[in-house]
mmCIF file of C-alpha atoms in Angstrom:
data_model
loop_
_atom_site.group_PDB
_atom_site.id
_atom_site.type_symbol
_atom_site.label_atom_id
_atom_site.label_comp_id
_atom_site.label_asym_id
_atom_site.label_seq_id
_atom_site.Cartn_x
_atom_site.Cartn_y
_atom_site.Cartn_z
ATOM 1 C CA UNK A 1 11.945 24.680 -2.134
ATOM 2 C CA UNK A 2 14.060 21.972 -3.744
ATOM 3 C CA UNK A 3 12.954 18.440 -2.907
ATOM 4 C CA UNK A 4 15.048 15.294 -2.819
ATOM 5 C CA UNK A 5 13.285 12.240 -4.221
ATOM 6 C CA UNK A 6 14.284 8.659 -4.840
ATOM 7 C CA UNK A 7 13.104 7.401 -8.214
ATOM 8 C CA UNK A 8 12.962 3.652 -8.686
ATOM 9 C CA UNK A 9 12.528 1.903 -12.024
ATOM 10 C CA UNK A 10 11.420 -1.732 -11.934
ATOM 11 C CA UNK A 11 11.046 -4.161 -14.815
ATOM 12 C CA UNK A 12 7.313 -3.738 -15.389
ATOM 13 C CA UNK A 13 6.074 -2.406 -18.698
ATOM 14 C CA UNK A 14 5.670 1.362 -18.762
ATOM 15 C CA UNK A 15 9.216 2.540 -18.145
ATOM 16 C CA UNK A 16 8.274 5.731 -19.972
ATOM 17 C CA UNK A 17 6.588 6.860 -16.741
ATOM 18 C CA UNK A 18 9.859 6.695 -14.841
ATOM 19 C CA UNK A 19 11.784 8.428 -17.597
ATOM 20 C CA UNK A 20 9.283 11.262 -17.756
ATOM 21 C CA UNK A 21 9.352 11.521 -13.956
ATOM 22 C CA UNK A 22 13.114 11.995 -14.015
ATOM 23 C CA UNK A 23 12.876 14.565 -16.806
ATOM 24 C CA UNK A 24 10.137 16.532 -15.068
ATOM 25 C CA UNK A 25 11.935 16.609 -11.722
ATOM 26 C CA UNK A 26 15.139 17.721 -13.443
ATOM 27 C CA UNK A 27 13.341 20.454 -15.372
ATOM 28 C CA UNK A 28 11.626 21.673 -12.196
ATOM 29 C CA UNK A 29 14.945 21.872 -10.342
ATOM 30 C CA UNK A 30 14.552 18.991 -7.892
ATOM 31 C CA UNK A 31 17.153 16.457 -6.768
ATOM 32 C CA UNK A 32 16.757 12.833 -7.854
ATOM 33 C CA UNK A 33 18.424 9.628 -6.692
ATOM 34 C CA UNK A 34 17.945 6.766 -9.134
ATOM 35 C CA UNK A 35 17.799 3.022 -8.571
ATOM 36 C CA UNK A 36 17.178 0.954 -11.687
ATOM 37 C CA UNK A 37 16.670 -2.805 -11.593
ATOM 38 C CA UNK A 38 18.285 -5.114 -14.120
ATOM 39 C CA UNK A 39 14.840 -5.981 -15.429
ATOM 40 C CA UNK A 40 14.203 -2.267 -15.932
ATOM 41 C CA UNK A 41 17.292 -2.102 -18.121
ATOM 42 C CA UNK A 42 15.849 -4.923 -20.230
ATOM 43 C CA UNK A 43 12.475 -3.179 -20.457
ATOM 44 C CA UNK A 44 14.218 0.036 -21.492
ATOM 45 C CA UNK A 45 15.722 -1.760 -24.487
ATOM 46 C CA UNK A 46 12.365 -3.251 -25.498
ATOM 47 C CA UNK A 47 10.145 -0.191 -25.047
ATOM 48 C CA UNK A 48 12.429 2.724 -25.966
ATOM 49 C CA UNK A 49 15.473 3.672 -28.019
ATOM 50 C CA UNK A 50 17.258 5.091 -24.973
ATOM 51 C CA UNK A 51 20.463 3.728 -23.523
ATOM 52 C CA UNK A 52 21.015 3.068 -19.827
ATOM 53 C CA UNK A 53 23.636 5.814 -19.695
ATOM 54 C CA UNK A 54 21.120 8.343 -21.000
ATOM 55 C CA UNK A 55 18.726 7.438 -18.210
ATOM 56 C CA UNK A 56 21.471 7.704 -15.595
ATOM 57 C CA UNK A 57 22.287 11.185 -16.904
ATOM 58 C CA UNK A 58 18.794 12.367 -15.953
ATOM 59 C CA UNK A 59 19.464 11.834 -12.226
ATOM 60 C CA UNK A 60 21.702 13.626 -9.752
ATOM 61 C CA UNK A 61 22.949 10.314 -8.337
ATOM 62 C CA UNK A 62 22.678 6.689 -9.452
ATOM 63 C CA UNK A 63 23.023 3.588 -7.267
ATOM 64 C CA UNK A 64 23.629 -0.042 -8.295
ATOM 65 C CA UNK A 65 20.533 -2.080 -7.506
ATOM 66 C CA UNK A 66 22.658 -4.750 -5.789
ATOM 67 C CA UNK A 67 24.321 -2.253 -3.424
ATOM 68 C CA UNK A 68 22.089 -2.807 -0.403
ATOM 69 C CA UNK A 69 24.570 -0.879 1.736
ATOM 70 C CA UNK A 70 24.228 2.352 -0.249
ATOM 71 C CA UNK A 71 23.090 5.596 1.352
ATOM 72 C CA UNK A 72 19.469 4.984 0.334
ATOM 73 C CA UNK A 73 19.355 1.906 2.568
ATOM 74 C CA UNK A 74 19.501 4.061 5.705
ATOM 75 C CA UNK A 75 16.813 6.248 7.209
ATOM 76 C CA UNK A 76 19.517 8.750 8.135
ATOM 77 C CA UNK A 77 19.703 9.675 4.444
ATOM 78 C CA UNK A 78 16.989 12.305 4.430
ATOM 79 C CA UNK A 79 14.604 12.433 1.472
ATOM 80 C CA UNK A 80 11.153 13.766 0.718
ATOM 81 C CA UNK A 81 9.993 10.351 -0.394
ATOM 82 C CA UNK A 82 10.187 7.839 -3.193
ATOM 83 C CA UNK A 83 8.302 6.875 -6.326
ATOM 84 C CA UNK A 84 8.630 3.594 -8.196
ATOM 85 C CA UNK A 85 7.546 4.086 -11.784
ATOM 86 C CA UNK A 86 6.631 1.580 -13.001
ATOM 87 C CA UNK A 87 6.291 -0.798 -10.063
ATOM 88 C CA UNK A 88 6.255 -4.515 -10.821
ATOM 89 C CA UNK A 89 4.215 -6.993 -8.817
ATOM 90 C CA UNK A 90 7.447 -8.556 -7.579
ATOM 91 C CA UNK A 91 8.678 -5.215 -6.227
ATOM 92 C CA UNK A 92 5.262 -4.545 -4.706
ATOM 93 C CA UNK A 93 5.318 -7.943 -3.003
ATOM 94 C CA UNK A 94 8.758 -7.406 -1.472
ATOM 95 C CA UNK A 95 7.718 -3.990 -0.191
ATOM 96 C CA UNK A 96 4.437 -5.264 1.253
ATOM 97 C CA UNK A 97 6.125 -8.117 3.135
ATOM 98 C CA UNK A 98 9.216 -6.203 4.237
ATOM 99 C CA UNK A 99 11.429 -8.964 2.823
ATOM 100 C CA UNK A 100 13.607 -6.930 0.484
ATOM 101 C CA UNK A 101 16.340 -8.326 -1.762
ATOM 102 C CA UNK A 102 17.618 -5.261 -3.648
ATOM 103 C CA UNK A 103 18.366 -1.611 -3.023
ATOM 104 C CA UNK A 104 15.187 -0.734 -4.931
ATOM 105 C CA UNK A 105 12.877 -2.441 -2.462
ATOM 106 C CA UNK A 106 15.101 -1.725 0.549
ATOM 107 C CA UNK A 107 14.902 2.008 -0.193
ATOM 108 C CA UNK A 108 11.121 1.708 -0.400
ATOM 109 C CA UNK A 109 11.054 -0.134 2.925
ATOM 110 C CA UNK A 110 13.135 2.627 4.512
ATOM 111 C CA UNK A 111 10.813 5.250 3.067
ATOM 112 C CA UNK A 112 7.862 3.563 4.778
ATOM 113 C CA UNK A 113 9.562 3.051 8.132
ATOM 114 C CA UNK A 114 10.616 6.696 8.202
ATOM 115 C CA UNK A 115 6.990 7.693 7.470
ATOM 116 C CA UNK A 116 7.905 9.358 4.187
ATOM 117 C CA UNK A 117 5.720 9.308 1.099
ATOM 118 C CA UNK A 118 6.036 6.244 -1.117
ATOM 119 C CA UNK A 119 4.124 6.181 -4.415
ATOM 120 C CA UNK A 120 3.912 2.936 -6.378
ATOM 121 C CA UNK A 121 2.819 3.027 -10.016
ATOM 122 C CA UNK A 122 1.727 -0.596 -10.077
ATOM 123 C CA UNK A 123 1.565 -1.716 -13.701
ATOM 124 C CA UNK A 124 -0.325 -4.988 -14.055
ATOM 125 C CA UNK A 125 -3.658 -6.165 -15.457
ATOM 126 C CA UNK A 126 -5.800 -8.055 -14.866
ATOM 127 C CA UNK A 127 -5.293 -8.384 -11.133
ATOM 128 C CA UNK A 128 -6.017 -11.534 -9.166
ATOM 129 C CA UNK A 129 -7.001 -11.560 -5.503
ATOM 130 C CA UNK A 130 -3.413 -12.011 -4.351
ATOM 131 C CA UNK A 131 -2.363 -8.858 -6.191
ATOM 132 C CA UNK A 132 -5.224 -6.915 -4.644
ATOM 133 C CA UNK A 133 -4.419 -8.167 -1.148
ATOM 134 C CA UNK A 134 -0.767 -7.257 -1.612
ATOM 135 C CA UNK A 135 -1.716 -3.743 -2.686
ATOM 136 C CA UNK A 136 -3.995 -3.465 0.341
ATOM 137 C CA UNK A 137 -1.160 -4.565 2.611
ATOM 138 C CA UNK A 138 1.206 -1.987 1.126
ATOM 139 C CA UNK A 139 -1.464 0.698 1.435
ATOM 140 C CA UNK A 140 -2.065 -0.164 5.081
ATOM 141 C CA UNK A 141 1.671 0.315 5.672
ATOM 142 C CA UNK A 142 1.479 3.819 4.210
ATOM 143 C CA UNK A 143 2.239 3.399 0.514
ATOM 144 C CA UNK A 144 0.166 5.215 -2.100
ATOM 145 C CA UNK A 145 -0.964 2.787 -4.790
ATOM 146 C CA UNK A 146 -1.142 4.766 -8.020
ATOM 147 C CA UNK A 147 -1.895 2.635 -11.092
ATOM 148 C CA UNK A 148 -1.047 4.702 -14.196
ATOM 149 C CA UNK A 149 -4.641 4.854 -15.421
ATOM 150 C CA UNK A 150 -5.233 7.364 -18.243
ATOM 151 C CA UNK A 151 -7.611 10.284 -17.727
ATOM 152 C CA UNK A 152 -9.507 11.399 -20.817
ATOM 153 C CA UNK A 153 -11.261 14.584 -19.715
ATOM 154 C CA UNK A 154 -8.391 16.611 -21.188
ATOM 155 C CA UNK A 155 -8.724 14.930 -24.582
ATOM 156 C CA UNK A 156 -5.155 13.579 -24.829
ATOM 157 C CA UNK A 157 -3.821 13.505 -28.378
ATOM 158 C CA UNK A 158 -0.683 11.437 -27.801
ATOM 159 C CA UNK A 159 1.021 8.967 -25.510
ATOM 160 C CA UNK A 160 3.022 11.896 -24.129
ATOM 161 C CA UNK A 161 -0.206 13.631 -23.069
ATOM 162 C CA UNK A 162 -1.324 10.507 -21.207
ATOM 163 C CA UNK A 163 2.050 10.001 -19.525
ATOM 164 C CA UNK A 164 2.340 13.664 -18.547
ATOM 165 C CA UNK A 165 -1.046 13.576 -16.837
ATOM 166 C CA UNK A 166 -0.009 10.673 -14.608
ATOM 167 C CA UNK A 167 3.410 12.156 -13.841
ATOM 168 C CA UNK A 168 1.868 15.520 -13.016
ATOM 169 C CA UNK A 169 -0.592 13.919 -10.603
ATOM 170 C CA UNK A 170 2.221 12.037 -8.874
ATOM 171 C CA UNK A 171 4.198 15.253 -8.473
ATOM 172 C CA UNK A 172 1.087 16.783 -6.908
ATOM 173 C CA UNK A 173 1.258 14.104 -4.204
ATOM 174 C CA UNK A 174 4.722 15.363 -3.256
ATOM 175 C CA UNK A 175 3.594 18.988 -3.217
ATOM 176 C CA UNK A 176 5.553 19.817 -6.359
ATOM 177 C CA UNK A 177 3.940 22.498 -8.486
ATOM 178 C CA UNK A 178 3.775 21.623 -12.157
ATOM 179 C CA UNK A 179 1.836 22.262 -15.343
ATOM 180 C CA UNK A 180 2.398 18.925 -17.037
ATOM 181 C CA UNK A 181 -1.282 18.364 -17.714
ATOM 182 C CA UNK A 182 -4.568 20.274 -17.753
ATOM 183 C CA UNK A 183 -6.621 20.279 -14.575
ATOM 184 C CA UNK A 184 -10.307 19.547 -14.399
ATOM 185 C CA UNK A 185 -12.412 22.648 -14.924
ATOM 186 C CA UNK A 186 -9.466 24.789 -15.975
ATOM 187 C CA UNK A 187 -10.986 25.643 -19.348
ATOM 188 C CA UNK A 188 -14.800 25.814 -19.052
ATOM 189 C CA UNK A 189 -16.931 26.327 -22.132
ATOM 190 C CA UNK A 190 -20.126 28.335 -22.415
ATOM 191 C CA UNK A 191 -22.792 26.770 -20.249
ATOM 192 C CA UNK A 192 -20.334 25.539 -17.632
ATOM 193 C CA UNK A 193 -19.342 22.263 -19.285
ATOM 194 C CA UNK A 194 -15.709 21.260 -19.507
ATOM 195 C CA UNK A 195 -13.949 21.950 -22.786
ATOM 196 C CA UNK A 196 -10.866 20.316 -24.183
ATOM 197 C CA UNK A 197 -8.197 21.638 -21.897
ATOM 198 C CA UNK A 198 -4.967 20.876 -23.700
ATOM 199 C CA UNK A 199 -3.110 23.966 -24.953
ATOM 200 C CA UNK A 200 -3.840 24.982 -28.521
ATOM 201 C CA UNK A 201 -7.155 23.189 -28.821
ATOM 202 C CA UNK A 202 -10.521 24.872 -29.107
ATOM 203 C CA UNK A 203 -12.814 21.942 -29.873
ATOM 204 C CA UNK A 204 -15.497 21.367 -27.273
ATOM 205 C CA UNK A 205 -17.090 18.206 -26.026
ATOM 206 C CA UNK A 206 -20.111 16.963 -27.917
#
């Protein structure tokens, strides 16, 4: 079944997560509605060689971040949820307090009030107590806090491997089948211990 997801890109470092999310959803045949902050456009220029137009082309529909009256600002616009990848502390704070200033955070607020899934890839470190309390507040409202923390049991060999693992796990949260990354225990070695699970590799853990 085709799903309709809102994908938000904030200005935090790690915009590659949002780009890969858009690519994966496109490749899997799902519908995406993109909101990209101005800070995200700046981060795109710093962290990648992509142009804003190339990112827009990955989505089915694109909305100006200042257009707080766009379809995404209403709960009557049915979606299967929203992911903000990456999610800045500023965006997190607006969502947690319900005081939203852009379409990015307004769409997230609507997602929560309509009891739809909201996943926030909060990208910040280290975290002070205020950050932690804000994440707790957002979680208590129904958001899923998903820091893009690498998993190493699959022996990633590249940044793409690390990014794909996180994106695949996020898609799992929306019930979207994918094979972006190896799953724990998928490739056991003799004796029952986990082996390197990435395709094309035969080395085992020592």
